[in-house]
Amino acid sequence: MNPNLLPYTSLPAERIGIHPPVELPAAIRLGTVHLAVASLDRSLSFYEGVLGFQRLRRTPAADGQPATAELGVAGRPDDVLVALYEQPDARPVPQRGRLGIYHFALLLPTRADLGRFLRHAQALGVHVGSSDHRYSEATYLTDPDGFTVEVYRDRPRAEWWVSAKGEIQAALDPLDAVGVLQAAGTTAWQGLPAGTTMGHLHFYTGDLAQAAAFYHEALGFDVMTWSLPGALFVAAGGYHHHLGLNVWAAGSPAATAADARLLRWELWWPDAATRDAAAGRLQAAGYPVEPTAAGPLVTDPWGIRLLLRAEPSA
């Protein structure tokens, strides 16, 4: 460990990360990730059988609308983590070949949960990548359309490290798979456990300065990690990252209507006033904002669409 690093909890919140003029509330949360896929049946086999999602609803195609499926965790029928929209013949996602989504990440409550998932995936013979990011332990899988899915657990913040400048320290170390599997004990995997959330998203963008202008300066995320080659990690509330923004596929085309792709993602505010203020900042900065019944829909420079949601008032 670098002797110049400090425990995360040794710095006050205002010294961790680079803060924009107007910050997002600490209580924001990621909502539903909406994906266009080539085959709903094929995707459901993976999302339910491998990842352990609970199917909340399935709607057949009708009146020009695609067949859809909403997925979440058992016991939470209104909390949709992923929505799938069938688009037959949608082209698969090439590796680092298209601007848009790189991966979405499911955050499990405990290390034991991650161990049970890893043991389950290995028993199915599914290829699982892995890494220790210092603040988290992560596994990676690829779905039938080529989307990468991360399944991970966080270490407690008391175990995170920062530089003297307040940059959260990330790593790409080997995962202690033996320790993770041992943490699972003898309990079997029974699907995504209660408490699973959408932990973060990671995007391929075309330019980091433009990405920072949209997500940091206009939207209001703090920049938490800025020394990784070709990437920025941004978050609210002192988290290690709600979004990863990279240029590892810069020069590639953006996803089109012919592709399996991210249709939109959701960000939830604690109230409508702060949400609408963020929409106003984005519009004032020159980004397209479309009013919808669910909230403002804004588009970043690479066609990634973000739906701004507000929690119901008490």
Tab-separated table of C-alpha atoms in Angstrom:
chain	number	residue	atom	x	y	z
A	1	MET	CA	0.000	0.000	0.000
A	2	ASN	CA	1.239	3.473	-0.905
A	3	PRO	CA	2.346	5.123	2.379
A	4	ASN	CA	1.068	8.476	1.082
A	5	LEU	CA	-2.530	7.254	0.991
A	6	LEU	CA	-5.018	8.094	3.710
A	7	PRO	CA	-8.042	6.220	5.059
A	8	TYR	CA	-11.214	7.499	3.412
A	9	THR	CA	-12.715	8.322	6.802
A	10	SER	CA	-9.759	10.526	7.756
A	11	LEU	CA	-10.860	13.332	5.410
A	12	PRO	CA	-13.999	15.463	5.746
A	13	ALA	CA	-16.591	15.029	3.005
A	14	GLU	CA	-15.812	18.381	1.400
A	15	ARG	CA	-12.215	17.295	0.773
A	16	ILE	CA	-13.123	14.063	-1.008
A	17	GLY	CA	-13.563	14.420	-4.755
A	18	ILE	CA	-13.838	17.468	-7.009
A	19	HIS	CA	-17.118	19.252	-6.405
A	20	PRO	CA	-19.138	21.157	-9.048
A	21	PRO	CA	-20.774	24.541	-8.392
A	22	VAL	CA	-24.093	22.795	-7.635
A	23	GLU	CA	-23.852	19.231	-6.331
A	24	LEU	CA	-26.356	16.424	-6.616
A	25	PRO	CA	-28.103	15.498	-3.364
A	26	ALA	CA	-26.413	12.689	-1.470
A	27	ALA	CA	-29.726	10.813	-1.520
A	28	ILE	CA	-29.918	10.353	-5.294
A	29	ARG	CA	-30.209	6.772	-6.516
A	30	LEU	CA	-29.968	4.946	-9.816
A	31	GLY	CA	-33.237	3.617	-11.203
A	32	THR	CA	-34.239	1.340	-14.057
A	33	VAL	CA	-31.810	0.511	-16.867
A	34	HIS	CA	-33.789	0.118	-20.118
A	35	LEU	CA	-32.221	-2.135	-22.775
A	36	ALA	CA	-33.169	-3.135	-26.336
A	37	VAL	CA	-32.428	-6.842	-26.877
A	38	ALA	CA	-32.802	-9.163	-29.862
A	39	SER	CA	-34.760	-11.950	-28.143
A	40	LEU	CA	-36.757	-11.609	-24.956
A	41	ASP	CA	-36.838	-15.355	-24.319
A	42	ARG	CA	-33.076	-15.661	-24.766
A	43	SER	CA	-32.396	-12.700	-22.492
A	44	LEU	CA	-34.803	-13.908	-19.798
A	45	SER	CA	-33.058	-17.275	-19.709
A	46	PHE	CA	-29.845	-15.440	-18.799
A	47	TYR	CA	-31.239	-12.701	-16.562
A	48	GLU	CA	-33.390	-15.081	-14.536
A	49	GLY	CA	-31.413	-18.321	-14.720
A	50	VAL	CA	-27.881	-16.927	-14.408
A	51	LEU	CA	-28.152	-13.509	-12.758
A	52	GLY	CA	-31.066	-14.434	-10.513
A	53	PHE	CA	-33.540	-11.688	-11.375
A	54	GLN	CA	-37.200	-12.057	-10.459
A	55	ARG	CA	-39.553	-11.451	-13.386
A	56	LEU	CA	-41.977	-8.773	-12.215
A	57	ARG	CA	-44.026	-8.353	-15.377
A	58	ARG	CA	-43.996	-9.464	-19.017
A	59	THR	CA	-46.031	-7.686	-21.695
A	60	PRO	CA	-46.553	-9.042	-25.225
A	61	ALA	CA	-46.028	-6.880	-28.290
A	62	ALA	CA	-49.178	-4.910	-29.212
A	63	ASP	CA	-50.212	-1.775	-31.086
A	64	GLY	CA	-46.719	-1.183	-32.440
A	65	GLN	CA	-45.106	-1.493	-29.009
A	66	PRO	CA	-42.406	-4.131	-28.414
A	67	ALA	CA	-42.679	-7.095	-26.087
A	68	THR	CA	-41.163	-6.144	-22.735
A	69	ALA	CA	-40.119	-7.665	-19.447
A	70	GLU	CA	-39.476	-5.904	-16.142
A	71	LEU	CA	-36.993	-7.488	-13.766
A	72	GLY	CA	-36.165	-6.935	-10.121
A	73	VAL	CA	-35.875	-8.698	-6.776
A	74	ALA	CA	-38.472	-10.920	-5.125
A	75	GLY	CA	-40.720	-9.023	-2.746
A	76	ARG	CA	-40.214	-5.633	-4.420
A	77	PRO	CA	-42.749	-5.570	-7.302
A	78	ASP	CA	-42.466	-1.831	-7.906
A	79	ASP	CA	-38.653	-1.642	-7.937
A	80	VAL	CA	-37.654	-2.405	-11.532
A	81	LEU	CA	-33.888	-2.731	-11.883
A	82	VAL	CA	-33.792	-3.699	-15.573
A	83	ALA	CA	-36.436	-3.397	-18.319
A	84	LEU	CA	-35.917	-5.374	-21.528
A	85	TYR	CA	-37.514	-4.403	-24.860
A	86	GLU	CA	-37.519	-6.965	-27.657
A	87	GLN	CA	-36.135	-5.756	-30.984
A	88	PRO	CA	-35.745	-8.761	-33.315
A	89	ASP	CA	-32.551	-8.710	-35.379
A	90	ALA	CA	-30.914	-6.075	-33.148
A	91	ARG	CA	-27.193	-6.263	-33.766
A	92	PRO	CA	-25.128	-7.533	-30.822
A	93	VAL	CA	-22.819	-5.234	-28.885
A	94	PRO	CA	-19.224	-5.520	-30.168
A	95	GLN	CA	-16.380	-5.418	-27.685
A	96	ARG	CA	-15.315	-1.764	-27.298
A	97	GLY	CA	-16.894	-1.081	-30.655
A	98	ARG	CA	-19.778	1.259	-29.934
A	99	LEU	CA	-20.262	4.400	-27.857
A	100	GLY	CA	-22.945	4.014	-25.196
A	101	ILE	CA	-23.194	1.557	-22.339
A	102	TYR	CA	-20.128	-0.428	-21.276
A	103	HIS	CA	-21.744	-2.179	-18.315
A	104	PHE	CA	-24.324	-1.881	-15.595
A	105	ALA	CA	-23.498	-3.123	-12.109
A	106	LEU	CA	-25.663	-4.927	-9.571
A	107	LEU	CA	-24.622	-4.216	-5.979
A	108	LEU	CA	-25.157	-7.144	-3.599
A	109	PRO	CA	-25.532	-6.500	0.139
A	110	THR	CA	-22.694	-8.720	1.429
A	111	ARG	CA	-19.529	-10.616	0.535
A	112	ALA	CA	-21.382	-13.842	1.338
A	113	ASP	CA	-23.961	-12.954	-1.319
A	114	LEU	CA	-21.190	-12.423	-3.857
A	115	GLY	CA	-19.680	-15.786	-2.936
A	116	ARG	CA	-23.008	-17.556	-3.421
A	117	PHE	CA	-23.449	-15.885	-6.796
A	118	LEU	CA	-19.928	-16.782	-7.915
A	119	ARG	CA	-20.368	-20.424	-6.877
A	120	HIS	CA	-23.720	-20.530	-8.703
A	121	ALA	CA	-22.290	-19.044	-11.924
A	122	GLN	CA	-19.318	-21.391	-11.849
A	123	ALA	CA	-21.616	-24.396	-11.394
A	124	LEU	CA	-23.504	-23.330	-14.530
A	125	GLY	CA	-20.244	-23.204	-16.479
A	126	VAL	CA	-20.666	-19.493	-17.229
A	127	HIS	CA	-17.489	-17.532	-17.927
A	128	VAL	CA	-16.971	-15.065	-15.077
A	129	GLY	CA	-14.322	-12.345	-15.052
A	130	SER	CA	-13.318	-10.777	-11.761
A	131	SER	CA	-11.340	-8.007	-10.106
A	132	ASP	CA	-10.621	-6.401	-6.755
A	133	HIS	CA	-11.104	-2.632	-7.081
A	134	ARG	CA	-9.876	-1.918	-3.542
A	135	TYR	CA	-13.222	-0.410	-2.522
A	136	SER	CA	-15.180	-3.355	-3.971
A	137	GLU	CA	-14.938	-6.957	-5.129
A	138	ALA	CA	-16.433	-7.558	-8.554
A	139	THR	CA	-17.413	-10.253	-11.021
A	140	TYR	CA	-18.237	-9.713	-14.705
A	141	LEU	CA	-20.437	-11.620	-17.129
A	142	THR	CA	-21.592	-11.012	-20.707
A	143	ASP	CA	-25.265	-11.335	-21.604
A	144	PRO	CA	-26.545	-12.854	-24.883
A	145	ASP	CA	-26.550	-9.469	-26.671
A	146	GLY	CA	-23.013	-8.592	-25.603
A	147	PHE	CA	-23.856	-6.289	-22.688
A	148	THR	CA	-21.427	-6.602	-19.796
A	149	VAL	CA	-23.001	-7.068	-16.369
A	150	GLU	CA	-21.008	-6.496	-13.183
A	151	VAL	CA	-22.125	-8.171	-9.956
A	152	TYR	CA	-20.220	-6.825	-6.952
A	153	ARG	CA	-20.106	-6.037	-3.269
A	154	ASP	CA	-18.692	-2.939	-1.584
A	155	ARG	CA	-16.181	-2.903	1.222
A	156	PRO	CA	-17.139	-0.609	4.119
A	157	ARG	CA	-16.067	2.990	3.558
A	158	ALA	CA	-13.694	2.694	6.505
A	159	GLU	CA	-11.639	0.349	4.303
A	160	TRP	CA	-11.445	2.707	1.294
A	161	TRP	CA	-8.348	4.819	0.593
A	162	VAL	CA	-7.875	8.339	-0.752
A	163	SER	CA	-4.964	10.514	-1.767
A	164	ALA	CA	-4.130	13.730	0.067
A	165	LYS	CA	-6.014	15.509	-2.749
A	166	GLY	CA	-9.149	13.531	-1.948
A	167	GLU	CA	-9.078	11.146	-4.919
A	168	ILE	CA	-10.621	7.760	-4.147
A	169	GLN	CA	-8.095	5.078	-4.989
A	170	ALA	CA	-9.146	2.362	-7.410
A	171	ALA	CA	-7.306	-0.789	-8.439
A	172	LEU	CA	-7.502	-3.728	-10.855
A	173	ASP	CA	-6.110	-6.383	-8.537
A	174	PRO	CA	-6.918	-10.096	-8.736
A	175	LEU	CA	-10.041	-11.106	-6.856
A	176	ASP	CA	-9.551	-13.284	-3.788
A	177	ALA	CA	-11.975	-15.835	-5.224
A	178	VAL	CA	-11.135	-18.408	-2.563
A	179	GLY	CA	-12.006	-15.973	0.214
A	180	VAL	CA	-15.172	-14.843	-1.552
A	181	LEU	CA	-16.337	-18.442	-2.011
A	182	GLN	CA	-15.525	-19.268	1.623
A	183	ALA	CA	-17.644	-16.296	2.744
A	184	ALA	CA	-20.655	-17.939	1.067
A	185	GLY	CA	-20.760	-20.706	3.641
A	186	THR	CA	-23.094	-23.576	2.839
A	187	THR	CA	-26.108	-21.439	1.914
A	188	ALA	CA	-27.190	-21.880	-1.702
A	189	TRP	CA	-27.771	-19.033	-4.163
A	190	GLN	CA	-31.508	-18.334	-4.354
A	191	GLY	CA	-31.514	-15.422	-6.763
A	192	LEU	CA	-30.705	-11.770	-6.220
A	193	PRO	CA	-31.116	-11.152	-2.491
A	194	ALA	CA	-33.240	-8.481	-0.855
A	195	GLY	CA	-31.224	-5.289	-0.733
A	196	THR	CA	-29.728	-5.661	-4.229
A	197	THR	CA	-29.589	-2.298	-6.009
A	198	MET	CA	-28.342	-0.817	-9.258
A	199	GLY	CA	-24.924	0.200	-7.968
A	200	HIS	CA	-23.414	2.004	-10.940
A	201	LEU	CA	-23.249	2.354	-14.708
A	202	HIS	CA	-20.230	2.682	-16.973
A	203	PHE	CA	-20.313	4.395	-20.369
A	204	TYR	CA	-18.096	4.542	-23.441
A	205	THR	CA	-17.885	8.237	-24.353
A	206	GLY	CA	-16.015	10.119	-27.059
A	207	ASP	CA	-14.231	12.773	-24.991
A	208	LEU	CA	-13.557	13.104	-21.254
A	209	ALA	CA	-13.748	16.902	-21.225
A	210	GLN	CA	-17.189	16.770	-22.835
A	211	ALA	CA	-18.242	13.988	-20.480
A	212	ALA	CA	-17.149	16.076	-17.478
A	213	ALA	CA	-19.008	19.106	-18.851
A	214	PHE	CA	-22.249	17.137	-18.992
A	215	TYR	CA	-22.108	14.826	-15.972
A	216	HIS	CA	-20.003	16.913	-13.570
A	217	GLU	CA	-20.419	20.604	-14.373
A	218	ALA	CA	-24.032	20.620	-15.621
A	219	LEU	CA	-25.672	17.577	-13.971
A	220	GLY	CA	-23.761	17.892	-10.694
A	221	PHE	CA	-21.856	14.669	-9.974
A	222	ASP	CA	-18.595	14.971	-8.021
A	223	VAL	CA	-15.476	13.632	-9.746
A	224	MET	CA	-14.173	10.970	-7.376
A	225	THR	CA	-11.349	9.360	-9.381
A	226	TRP	CA	-9.493	11.175	-12.163
A	227	SER	CA	-6.085	9.490	-12.483
A	228	LEU	CA	-7.196	6.306	-14.257
A	229	PRO	CA	-5.973	6.179	-17.888
A	230	GLY	CA	-8.778	7.432	-20.140
A	231	ALA	CA	-11.502	7.449	-17.501
A	232	LEU	CA	-13.323	9.510	-14.876
A	233	PHE	CA	-15.430	8.126	-12.049
A	234	VAL	CA	-18.215	10.398	-10.779
A	235	ALA	CA	-20.657	10.049	-7.900
A	236	ALA	CA	-22.814	11.763	-5.304
A	237	GLY	CA	-22.748	11.437	-1.530
A	238	GLY	CA	-19.094	10.403	-1.366
A	239	TYR	CA	-19.640	7.083	-3.174
A	240	HIS	CA	-16.735	5.650	-5.184
A	241	HIS	CA	-18.707	5.970	-8.431
A	242	HIS	CA	-22.262	6.013	-9.650
A	243	LEU	CA	-20.968	6.454	-13.197
A	244	GLY	CA	-17.795	5.464	-14.978
A	245	LEU	CA	-16.969	7.559	-18.047
A	246	ASN	CA	-14.230	6.383	-20.375
A	247	VAL	CA	-12.772	6.986	-23.839
A	248	TRP	CA	-11.613	3.411	-24.398
A	249	ALA	CA	-13.810	3.183	-27.518
A	250	ALA	CA	-13.319	6.790	-28.699
A	251	GLY	CA	-13.601	7.019	-32.468
A	252	SER	CA	-16.222	4.267	-32.622
A	253	PRO	CA	-19.763	5.063	-33.747
A	254	ALA	CA	-22.565	5.584	-31.267
A	255	ALA	CA	-25.237	2.908	-30.878
A	256	THR	CA	-28.075	3.237	-33.407
A	257	ALA	CA	-31.699	2.104	-33.662
A	258	ALA	CA	-30.462	-1.085	-35.383
A	259	ASP	CA	-28.401	-2.131	-32.357
A	260	ALA	CA	-28.915	-3.826	-29.028
A	261	ARG	CA	-28.399	-0.763	-26.859
A	262	LEU	CA	-29.180	1.268	-23.791
A	263	LEU	CA	-32.484	3.042	-24.434
A	264	ARG	CA	-32.292	5.173	-21.290
A	265	TRP	CA	-31.299	5.048	-17.654
A	266	GLU	CA	-32.955	6.655	-14.663
A	267	LEU	CA	-31.660	8.876	-11.898
A	268	TRP	CA	-33.948	9.546	-8.939
A	269	TRP	CA	-33.935	12.757	-6.885
A	270	PRO	CA	-35.399	13.050	-3.374
A	271	ASP	CA	-37.869	15.712	-4.574
A	272	ALA	CA	-39.161	17.342	-7.742
A	273	ALA	CA	-37.652	20.756	-6.975
A	274	THR	CA	-34.029	19.579	-7.009
A	275	ARG	CA	-34.720	17.375	-10.035
A	276	ASP	CA	-36.213	20.257	-11.989
A	277	ALA	CA	-33.307	22.515	-11.008
A	278	ALA	CA	-30.900	19.942	-12.481
A	279	ALA	CA	-32.952	19.790	-15.677
A	280	GLY	CA	-32.764	23.573	-15.863
A	281	ARG	CA	-28.968	23.519	-15.504
A	282	LEU	CA	-28.663	20.966	-18.287
A	283	GLN	CA	-30.942	22.931	-20.586
A	284	ALA	CA	-29.081	26.168	-19.841
A	285	ALA	CA	-25.832	24.404	-20.758
A	286	GLY	CA	-27.265	23.583	-24.181
A	287	TYR	CA	-28.272	19.927	-23.778
A	288	PRO	CA	-31.598	18.718	-25.223
A	289	VAL	CA	-34.256	18.261	-22.530
A	290	GLU	CA	-37.612	16.708	-23.430
A	291	PRO	CA	-40.539	16.838	-21.006
A	292	THR	CA	-42.250	13.464	-20.449
A	293	ALA	CA	-44.938	12.231	-18.088
A	294	ALA	CA	-42.274	10.482	-15.985
A	295	GLY	CA	-39.919	13.470	-15.871
A	296	PRO	CA	-37.414	15.376	-18.018
A	297	LEU	CA	-35.503	13.254	-20.533
A	298	VAL	CA	-32.046	14.611	-21.367
A	299	THR	CA	-29.506	13.407	-23.937
A	300	ASP	CA	-25.726	13.516	-23.533
A	301	PRO	CA	-23.308	14.259	-26.434
A	302	TRP	CA	-23.246	10.568	-27.485
A	303	GLY	CA	-26.968	9.917	-27.524
A	304	ILE	CA	-27.123	8.373	-24.025
A	305	ARG	CA	-30.536	9.290	-22.644
A	306	LEU	CA	-31.137	9.996	-18.964
A	307	LEU	CA	-34.613	10.166	-17.428
A	308	LEU	CA	-34.711	12.454	-14.389
A	309	ARG	CA	-37.156	11.063	-11.804
A	310	ALA	CA	-38.399	12.380	-8.456
A	311	GLU	CA	-39.427	10.346	-5.415
A	312	PRO	CA	-43.151	10.675	-4.567
A	313	SER	CA	-43.827	13.436	-2.082
A	314	ALA	CA	-44.746	12.317	1.421
